[in-house]
CSV table of C-alpha atoms in Angstrom, one decimal:
chain,number,residue,atom,x,y,z
A,1,UNK,CA,4.0,1.1,5.5
A,2,UNK,CA,0.4,0.5,5.8
A,3,UNK,CA,0.5,-0.5,9.5
A,4,UNK,CA,2.4,0.8,12.5
A,5,UNK,CA,2.8,-2.0,15.0
A,6,UNK,CA,4.5,-5.2,14.5
A,7,UNK,CA,3.5,-8.6,15.7
A,8,UNK,CA,5.9,-10.4,18.1
A,9,UNK,CA,8.1,-13.3,16.9
A,10,UNK,CA,11.2,-13.5,15.0
A,11,UNK,CA,11.3,-13.0,11.3
A,12,UNK,CA,11.4,-16.3,9.6
A,13,UNK,CA,9.1,-18.0,12.2
A,14,UNK,CA,6.2,-19.6,10.7
A,15,UNK,CA,3.8,-17.3,12.5
A,16,UNK,CA,3.0,-14.4,10.1
A,17,UNK,CA,1.0,-11.5,11.3
A,18,UNK,CA,-2.5,-12.5,11.6
A,19,UNK,CA,-5.0,-11.0,9.2
A,20,UNK,CA,-7.8,-11.1,11.9
A,21,UNK,CA,-5.6,-8.7,14.1
A,22,UNK,CA,-5.4,-6.2,11.4
A,23,UNK,CA,-9.0,-6.4,10.6
A,24,UNK,CA,-9.7,-6.0,14.1
A,25,UNK,CA,-7.5,-2.9,14.4
A,26,UNK,CA,-9.3,-1.4,11.4
A,27,UNK,CA,-12.6,-1.9,13.0
A,28,UNK,CA,-11.4,-0.3,16.3
A,29,UNK,CA,-10.3,2.8,14.5
A,30,UNK,CA,-13.8,3.0,12.8
A,31,UNK,CA,-15.4,2.8,16.2
A,32,UNK,CA,-12.9,5.6,17.3
A,33,UNK,CA,-14.2,7.9,14.7
A,34,UNK,CA,-17.8,7.3,15.2
A,35,UNK,CA,-17.4,8.1,19.0
A,36,UNK,CA,-14.5,10.7,19.0
A,37,UNK,CA,-12.7,10.8,22.3
A,38,UNK,CA,-9.3,12.0,23.1
A,39,UNK,CA,-7.3,9.0,22.7
A,40,UNK,CA,-4.1,8.0,21.0
A,41,UNK,CA,-5.1,5.0,19.2
A,42,UNK,CA,-5.6,6.5,15.8
A,43,UNK,CA,-2.2,8.2,16.0
A,44,UNK,CA,-0.2,5.6,17.6
A,45,UNK,CA,-1.1,2.5,15.6
A,46,UNK,CA,-1.8,4.1,12.3
A,47,UNK,CA,-2.8,2.1,9.3
A,48,UNK,CA,-4.2,3.0,5.7
A,49,UNK,CA,-6.3,0.1,5.0
A,50,UNK,CA,-9.4,1.9,6.6
A,51,UNK,CA,-8.9,4.9,4.3
A,52,UNK,CA,-8.4,2.8,1.3
A,53,UNK,CA,-11.6,1.1,2.0
A,54,UNK,CA,-13.6,4.1,2.5
A,55,UNK,CA,-12.3,5.7,-0.7
A,56,UNK,CA,-13.1,2.8,-2.7
A,57,UNK,CA,-16.6,2.7,-1.2
A,58,UNK,CA,-17.2,6.2,-1.7
A,59,UNK,CA,-15.8,6.2,-5.3
A,60,UNK,CA,-18.1,3.1,-6.1
A,61,UNK,CA,-21.2,4.9,-4.7
A,62,UNK,CA,-20.4,8.2,-6.5
A,63,UNK,CA,-20.9,6.4,-9.9
A,64,UNK,CA,-23.9,7.1,-12.1
A,65,UNK,CA,-25.7,4.2,-13.8
A,66,UNK,CA,-24.0,5.0,-17.2
A,67,UNK,CA,-20.7,4.6,-15.7
A,68,UNK,CA,-18.6,4.2,-18.8
A,69,UNK,CA,-20.0,7.0,-20.8
A,70,UNK,CA,-17.5,9.9,-20.9
A,71,UNK,CA,-20.3,12.5,-21.2
A,72,UNK,CA,-21.5,12.6,-17.8
A,73,UNK,CA,-20.4,15.4,-15.6
A,74,UNK,CA,-20.2,13.6,-12.2
A,75,UNK,CA,-17.0,12.5,-10.8
A,76,UNK,CA,-15.5,9.5,-12.3
A,77,UNK,CA,-14.0,6.7,-10.0
A,78,UNK,CA,-10.4,7.9,-10.5
A,79,UNK,CA,-11.2,11.5,-9.9
A,80,UNK,CA,-12.6,10.8,-6.5
A,81,UNK,CA,-9.6,8.7,-5.7
A,82,UNK,CA,-7.4,11.6,-6.8
A,83,UNK,CA,-9.4,14.3,-4.9
A,84,UNK,CA,-9.4,12.2,-1.6
A,85,UNK,CA,-5.5,11.1,-1.7
A,86,UNK,CA,-4.2,14.4,-3.3
A,87,UNK,CA,-6.4,16.3,-0.8
A,88,UNK,CA,-5.1,14.4,2.2
A,89,UNK,CA,-1.6,14.6,1.3
A,90,UNK,CA,-1.6,18.5,0.6
A,91,UNK,CA,-3.3,18.9,4.0
A,92,UNK,CA,-0.6,16.8,5.7
A,93,UNK,CA,2.0,18.8,4.0
A,94,UNK,CA,0.4,22.0,5.0
A,95,UNK,CA,0.3,21.1,8.6
A,96,UNK,CA,3.9,19.8,8.6
A,97,UNK,CA,5.0,23.1,7.0
A,98,UNK,CA,3.2,24.9,9.8
A,99,UNK,CA,5.4,23.0,12.3
A,100,UNK,CA,3.1,20.3,13.4
A,101,UNK,CA,4.6,17.3,15.2
A,102,UNK,CA,2.5,14.5,13.6
A,103,UNK,CA,4.2,12.3,11.2
A,104,UNK,CA,3.1,12.1,7.6
A,105,UNK,CA,1.2,8.6,7.7
A,106,UNK,CA,-0.5,9.6,11.0
A,107,UNK,CA,-2.1,12.5,9.4
A,108,UNK,CA,-3.2,10.5,6.4
A,109,UNK,CA,-4.5,7.9,8.5
A,110,UNK,CA,-6.7,10.2,10.7
A,111,UNK,CA,-7.9,12.2,7.5
A,112,UNK,CA,-8.7,9.0,5.8
A,113,UNK,CA,-10.6,7.5,8.7
A,114,UNK,CA,-12.5,10.7,9.3
A,115,UNK,CA,-14.2,10.2,5.9
A,116,UNK,CA,-16.3,7.4,7.5
A,117,UNK,CA,-19.2,9.7,8.5
A,118,UNK,CA,-19.4,11.2,4.9
A,119,UNK,CA,-19.4,7.6,3.6
A,120,UNK,CA,-22.4,6.9,5.8
A,121,UNK,CA,-24.1,10.0,4.6
A,122,UNK,CA,-23.4,8.9,1.0
A,123,UNK,CA,-25.1,5.7,1.6
A,124,UNK,CA,-28.2,7.4,3.3
A,125,UNK,CA,-28.3,9.7,0.3
A,126,UNK,CA,-28.5,6.9,-2.0
A,127,UNK,CA,-31.3,5.3,-0.3
A,128,UNK,CA,-33.2,8.4,0.0
A,129,UNK,CA,-32.8,9.0,-3.6
A,130,UNK,CA,-34.5,5.9,-4.4
A,131,UNK,CA,-37.7,7.4,-3.2
A,132,UNK,CA,-37.4,9.9,-6.2
A,133,UNK,CA,-36.4,13.5,-6.5
A,134,UNK,CA,-38.2,16.5,-4.9
A,135,UNK,CA,-37.6,19.3,-2.5
A,136,UNK,CA,-38.3,17.2,0.7
A,137,UNK,CA,-35.9,14.6,-0.7
A,138,UNK,CA,-33.2,17.5,-1.0
A,139,UNK,CA,-33.9,18.8,2.3
A,140,UNK,CA,-33.4,15.4,4.0
A,141,UNK,CA,-30.2,14.9,2.3
A,142,UNK,CA,-28.9,18.4,2.9
A,143,UNK,CA,-29.6,17.6,6.7
A,144,UNK,CA,-27.8,14.4,6.7
A,145,UNK,CA,-24.9,15.7,4.8
A,146,UNK,CA,-24.3,18.7,7.1
A,147,UNK,CA,-24.7,16.6,10.3
A,148,UNK,CA,-22.1,14.1,8.9
A,149,UNK,CA,-19.8,16.8,7.6
A,150,UNK,CA,-19.9,18.4,11.1
A,151,UNK,CA,-19.1,14.9,12.6
A,152,UNK,CA,-16.1,14.4,10.4
A,153,UNK,CA,-14.7,18.0,11.3
A,154,UNK,CA,-15.2,17.3,15.0
A,155,UNK,CA,-13.6,13.8,14.8
A,156,UNK,CA,-10.5,15.0,12.8
A,157,UNK,CA,-9.9,18.1,14.7
A,158,UNK,CA,-10.0,16.0,18.0
A,159,UNK,CA,-7.0,14.0,16.8
A,160,UNK,CA,-5.1,16.8,14.6
A,161,UNK,CA,-5.6,19.9,16.5
A,162,UNK,CA,-3.3,18.8,19.5
A,163,UNK,CA,-0.5,18.5,17.1
A,164,UNK,CA,-0.5,22.1,16.4
A,165,UNK,CA,1.0,25.0,18.4
A,166,UNK,CA,-2.2,27.0,19.7
A,167,UNK,CA,-1.7,30.2,17.6
A,168,UNK,CA,-1.7,28.0,14.3
A,169,UNK,CA,-4.7,25.9,14.9
A,170,UNK,CA,-7.0,27.7,12.8
A,171,UNK,CA,-4.5,27.6,9.9
A,172,UNK,CA,-4.1,24.0,10.3
A,173,UNK,CA,-7.8,23.1,10.6
A,174,UNK,CA,-9.1,25.4,7.7
A,175,UNK,CA,-7.8,23.1,5.0
A,176,UNK,CA,-9.4,20.1,6.8
A,177,UNK,CA,-12.7,21.9,6.6
A,178,UNK,CA,-12.2,22.7,3.0
A,179,UNK,CA,-11.3,19.1,2.2
A,180,UNK,CA,-14.5,17.7,3.9
A,181,UNK,CA,-16.5,20.5,2.3
A,182,UNK,CA,-15.5,19.3,-1.1
A,183,UNK,CA,-16.4,15.8,-0.4
A,184,UNK,CA,-19.7,16.7,1.0
A,185,UNK,CA,-20.5,18.9,-2.0
A,186,UNK,CA,-19.8,16.0,-4.2
A,187,UNK,CA,-22.1,13.8,-2.2
A,188,UNK,CA,-24.9,16.5,-2.1
A,189,UNK,CA,-25.0,17.2,-5.7
A,190,UNK,CA,-24.8,13.5,-6.7
A,191,UNK,CA,-27.9,12.4,-9.1
A,192,UNK,CA,-28.2,8.9,-10.3
A,193,UNK,CA,-28.8,10.0,-13.9
B,1,UNK,CA,24.0,-11.3,-4.8
B,2,UNK,CA,23.9,-12.2,-8.7
B,3,UNK,CA,27.4,-13.6,-8.6
B,4,UNK,CA,26.2,-16.0,-5.7
B,5,UNK,CA,23.2,-17.2,-7.8
B,6,UNK,CA,25.4,-17.9,-10.9
B,7,UNK,CA,27.6,-20.1,-8.6
B,8,UNK,CA,24.6,-21.9,-7.4
B,9,UNK,CA,23.3,-22.4,-10.9
B,10,UNK,CA,26.5,-24.2,-11.9
B,11,UNK,CA,26.5,-26.3,-8.7
B,12,UNK,CA,22.9,-27.4,-9.4
B,13,UNK,CA,23.5,-28.4,-13.0
B,14,UNK,CA,26.4,-30.6,-12.1
B,15,UNK,CA,24.6,-32.2,-9.3
B,16,UNK,CA,21.9,-33.2,-11.7
B,17,UNK,CA,24.1,-34.6,-14.2
B,18,UNK,CA,25.9,-36.7,-11.6
B,19,UNK,CA,22.8,-38.3,-10.0
B,20,UNK,CA,19.4,-38.8,-11.6
B,21,UNK,CA,16.3,-38.9,-9.6
B,22,UNK,CA,18.0,-38.3,-6.3
B,23,UNK,CA,16.1,-38.1,-3.1
B,24,UNK,CA,18.9,-36.2,-1.4
B,25,UNK,CA,18.3,-33.1,-3.2
B,26,UNK,CA,20.5,-30.0,-1.9
B,27,UNK,CA,18.8,-28.1,0.6
B,28,UNK,CA,19.1,-25.0,-1.3
B,29,UNK,CA,17.0,-25.6,-4.2
B,30,UNK,CA,14.1,-27.2,-2.0
B,31,UNK,CA,11.1,-24.7,-1.7
B,32,UNK,CA,10.1,-24.6,1.9
B,33,UNK,CA,7.1,-22.6,1.6
B,34,UNK,CA,5.1,-23.5,-1.6
B,35,UNK,CA,2.0,-21.6,-0.7
B,36,UNK,CA,3.8,-18.4,0.3
B,37,UNK,CA,5.9,-18.3,-3.0
B,38,UNK,CA,2.7,-19.0,-5.0
B,39,UNK,CA,1.0,-16.2,-3.3
B,40,UNK,CA,4.0,-14.0,-3.4
B,41,UNK,CA,3.9,-14.1,-7.3
B,42,UNK,CA,0.3,-14.7,-7.8
B,43,UNK,CA,-1.2,-11.3,-6.5
B,44,UNK,CA,1.5,-9.3,-8.4
B,45,UNK,CA,1.2,-11.2,-11.8
B,46,UNK,CA,-2.6,-11.2,-11.8
B,47,UNK,CA,-2.7,-7.4,-11.3
B,48,UNK,CA,-0.5,-6.9,-14.1
B,49,UNK,CA,-2.4,-9.4,-16.3
B,50,UNK,CA,-5.7,-7.7,-15.3
B,51,UNK,CA,-4.4,-4.5,-16.3
B,52,UNK,CA,-3.1,-5.6,-19.5
B,53,UNK,CA,-6.2,-7.6,-20.5
B,54,UNK,CA,-8.8,-5.3,-19.1
B,55,UNK,CA,-10.5,-4.8,-22.5
B,56,UNK,CA,-10.9,-8.3,-23.1
B,57,UNK,CA,-11.8,-9.4,-19.6
B,58,UNK,CA,-14.6,-6.9,-18.9
B,59,UNK,CA,-16.5,-4.1,-20.6
B,60,UNK,CA,-16.6,-2.1,-17.4
B,61,UNK,CA,-13.8,0.2,-16.4
B,62,UNK,CA,-14.8,0.2,-12.8
B,63,UNK,CA,-14.7,-3.7,-12.4
B,64,UNK,CA,-11.3,-3.7,-13.6
B,65,UNK,CA,-10.3,-0.9,-11.6
B,66,UNK,CA,-11.4,-2.2,-8.4
B,67,UNK,CA,-10.1,-5.8,-9.2
B,68,UNK,CA,-6.6,-4.3,-9.7
B,69,UNK,CA,-6.9,-2.2,-6.6
B,70,UNK,CA,-8.1,-5.3,-4.5
B,71,UNK,CA,-5.1,-7.4,-5.9
B,72,UNK,CA,-2.5,-4.6,-5.3
B,73,UNK,CA,-3.8,-4.4,-1.6
B,74,UNK,CA,-3.7,-8.0,-1.1
B,75,UNK,CA,-0.2,-8.3,-2.7
B,76,UNK,CA,1.1,-5.5,-0.5
B,77,UNK,CA,-0.1,-7.1,2.7
B,78,UNK,CA,0.8,-10.5,1.8
B,79,UNK,CA,4.5,-9.6,0.8
B,80,UNK,CA,5.0,-7.2,3.6
B,81,UNK,CA,3.7,-9.3,6.5
B,82,UNK,CA,3.9,-12.8,5.1
B,83,UNK,CA,6.1,-13.8,2.3
B,84,UNK,CA,9.2,-11.4,3.2
B,85,UNK,CA,9.2,-13.2,6.7
B,86,UNK,CA,9.0,-16.6,5.6
B,87,UNK,CA,10.9,-16.6,2.2
B,88,UNK,CA,14.0,-14.4,3.0
B,89,UNK,CA,13.7,-13.6,6.8
B,90,UNK,CA,13.5,-9.9,6.5
B,91,UNK,CA,10.8,-7.6,8.0
B,92,UNK,CA,10.3,-4.0,8.2
B,93,UNK,CA,7.5,-1.6,10.0
B,94,UNK,CA,7.0,1.5,11.6
B,95,UNK,CA,7.1,2.3,15.3
B,96,UNK,CA,5.8,5.3,17.0
B,97,UNK,CA,7.2,5.9,20.6
B,98,UNK,CA,5.6,7.8,23.4
B,99,UNK,CA,7.2,11.0,22.2
B,100,UNK,CA,5.3,10.8,19.2
B,101,UNK,CA,8.1,10.4,17.0
B,102,UNK,CA,8.1,7.8,14.2
B,103,UNK,CA,10.9,5.2,13.5
B,104,UNK,CA,11.2,3.0,10.5
B,105,UNK,CA,12.6,-0.3,11.7
B,106,UNK,CA,14.3,-2.8,9.1
B,107,UNK,CA,15.4,-6.2,10.4
B,108,UNK,CA,16.9,-9.2,8.9
B,109,UNK,CA,17.1,-12.5,10.6
B,110,UNK,CA,20.6,-13.4,11.7
B,111,UNK,CA,22.1,-16.7,10.4
B,112,UNK,CA,23.1,-18.7,13.5
B,113,UNK,CA,26.0,-21.1,12.7
B,114,UNK,CA,24.6,-24.0,14.8
B,115,UNK,CA,21.3,-24.4,12.9
B,116,UNK,CA,21.2,-25.6,9.3
B,117,UNK,CA,20.7,-22.9,7.0
B,118,UNK,CA,17.1,-22.5,6.8
B,119,UNK,CA,16.9,-20.2,3.8
B,120,UNK,CA,16.5,-21.6,0.4
B,121,UNK,CA,18.1,-20.2,-2.5
B,122,UNK,CA,15.1,-20.9,-5.0
B,123,UNK,CA,12.8,-19.2,-2.5
B,124,UNK,CA,15.2,-16.2,-2.4
B,125,UNK,CA,15.3,-16.0,-6.1
B,126,UNK,CA,11.6,-16.1,-6.6
B,127,UNK,CA,11.1,-13.5,-4.0
B,128,UNK,CA,13.7,-10.9,-5.2
B,129,UNK,CA,12.5,-11.6,-8.9
B,130,UNK,CA,8.9,-11.0,-8.2
B,131,UNK,CA,9.9,-8.1,-5.9
B,132,UNK,CA,11.9,-6.4,-8.5
B,133,UNK,CA,10.2,-7.1,-11.9
B,134,UNK,CA,6.8,-5.8,-11.0
B,135,UNK,CA,7.4,-2.3,-9.9
B,136,UNK,CA,9.6,-2.0,-12.9
B,137,UNK,CA,6.6,-3.0,-15.1
B,138,UNK,CA,4.2,-0.6,-13.3
B,139,UNK,CA,6.7,2.2,-13.9
B,140,UNK,CA,6.7,1.3,-17.7
B,141,UNK,CA,2.9,1.2,-17.6
B,142,UNK,CA,2.8,4.6,-15.9
B,143,UNK,CA,4.9,6.1,-18.6
B,144,UNK,CA,2.9,4.4,-21.3
B,145,UNK,CA,-0.4,5.6,-19.7
B,146,UNK,CA,1.0,9.1,-19.6
B,147,UNK,CA,2.2,9.3,-23.1
B,148,UNK,CA,-0.8,7.7,-24.7
B,149,UNK,CA,-3.2,9.9,-22.8
B,150,UNK,CA,-5.1,7.2,-21.1
B,151,UNK,CA,-5.3,9.3,-18.1
B,152,UNK,CA,-8.1,7.5,-16.3
B,153,UNK,CA,-5.8,4.5,-15.7
B,154,UNK,CA,-3.1,6.8,-14.2
B,155,UNK,CA,-4.6,6.6,-10.7
B,156,UNK,CA,-4.2,2.8,-10.6
B,157,UNK,CA,-0.9,2.6,-12.3
B,158,UNK,CA,0.4,5.2,-9.8
B,159,UNK,CA,-1.0,3.1,-6.9
B,160,UNK,CA,0.7,0.2,-8.2
B,161,UNK,CA,4.0,2.0,-8.3
B,162,UNK,CA,3.7,3.3,-4.9
B,163,UNK,CA,2.6,0.1,-3.3
B,164,UNK,CA,5.2,-2.3,-5.0
B,165,UNK,CA,7.7,0.5,-4.9
B,166,UNK,CA,7.2,0.7,-1.0
B,167,UNK,CA,7.8,-3.1,-0.5
B,168,UNK,CA,10.9,-3.0,-2.9
B,169,UNK,CA,12.5,-0.2,-1.0
B,170,UNK,CA,11.6,-1.7,2.4
B,171,UNK,CA,13.1,-5.2,1.6
B,172,UNK,CA,16.1,-3.5,-0.1
B,173,UNK,CA,16.8,-1.5,3.2
B,174,UNK,CA,16.5,-4.7,5.1
B,175,UNK,CA,18.8,-6.4,3.2
B,176,UNK,CA,21.4,-3.7,2.9
B,177,UNK,CA,21.2,-3.2,6.8
B,178,UNK,CA,22.2,-0.2,8.8
B,179,UNK,CA,25.9,-0.5,8.2
B,180,UNK,CA,26.2,0.6,4.4
B,181,UNK,CA,23.8,3.0,2.7
B,182,UNK,CA,22.1,2.3,-0.7
B,183,UNK,CA,24.4,4.5,-2.6
B,184,UNK,CA,27.6,3.1,-1.8
B,185,UNK,CA,26.1,-0.5,-2.2
B,186,UNK,CA,24.8,0.5,-5.6
B,187,UNK,CA,28.2,1.9,-6.7
B,188,UNK,CA,30.1,-1.2,-5.5
B,189,UNK,CA,27.7,-3.5,-7.3
B,190,UNK,CA,28.1,-1.5,-10.5
B,191,UNK,CA,31.8,-1.5,-9.9
B,192,UNK,CA,31.9,-5.3,-9.6
B,193,UNK,CA,29.8,-5.7,-12.9
B,194,UNK,CA,32.0,-3.3,-14.6
B,195,UNK,CA,35.1,-5.3,-13.7
B,196,UNK,CA,33.6,-8.7,-14.5
B,197,UNK,CA,32.7,-7.4,-17.9
B,198,UNK,CA,36.1,-6.1,-18.6
B,199,UNK,CA,37.9,-9.5,-17.4
B,200,UNK,CA,35.5,-11.4,-19.3
B,201,UNK,CA,36.4,-9.5,-22.4
B,202,UNK,CA,39.9,-9.9,-21.9
B,203,UNK,CA,39.5,-13.7,-21.4
B,204,UNK,CA,37.6,-14.1,-24.7
B,205,UNK,CA,39.6,-12.0,-26.9
């Protein structure tokens, strides 16, 4: 389920699918997100390992220092998980209902991988926050988050927009916009205390 | 499948009684891939153990959750790509052709009559036991988390159900093959069990 292509060889032979090949495939997709081009790699050989890694990383970074206290208002680990995966599933269902010809897991794969720029933004924001709060601090973080948000949107629409008929593109892209907007909002409003 | 196993049980017991410390063990009870068998069970069981003992192992909810997620992912990858292939000769994957259509492919290795039977019953038993028992456990955990309102664990439990259930479903479809479908196989299996119980009752009474 989590990968598309299969390695050659008969079942039962002592040459199972090599781990390095899967890791390289994940790394290649990360590169494709960072430099979005019109290519089919993300769509043809989908896998969900990248989205899982990104989701876990993002959820870990969105933790406050007092992680186990129930009183803090920031997103807990499980909430980030639920928001990302539930949001991705909803967008996929929406695009399928609009008549898109992309499969369920391919769409999840693209949406998950395109969280990469926002994860990088989260990393930068956490580093910037080490310098202490202040208006300059906020402007820097706002700029970074806006740039990465735009990058995510561009990357995901480069892959997803083709799968929709032309008159439905805006309807299919709007939920993606909302999805990344919510994640960007969580990143921007994050404070360590 | 269970009928076959019970026959093998009696065969193994009688052989053991007949010869002690024999070097000519029957091929069926030899484990050919001990490392694969170990890891097949290791990741699943440790995920369950960590979930049950999380309060005692670590005071941090996050550490437990990340550990369980890591173990579930490793288990999914290992069972789908390595242990299924080595232990029972089955594999399943998704293939996207040039038109963009996705196909799910379920394959099982054909037993060739010239070669010796390379599948061992012990490995097969270990494989299916691990494959079936753990998703059932995770479903039980899901209900218990839901009804005891430990909602924060629900995300990780649902992930366990989904990942392990996916492997279970994939391998059952490989086993069943494309000729029969699951419902007819389930009804015929239940019918056989029912019949066996009834004839067993007749014999004992």
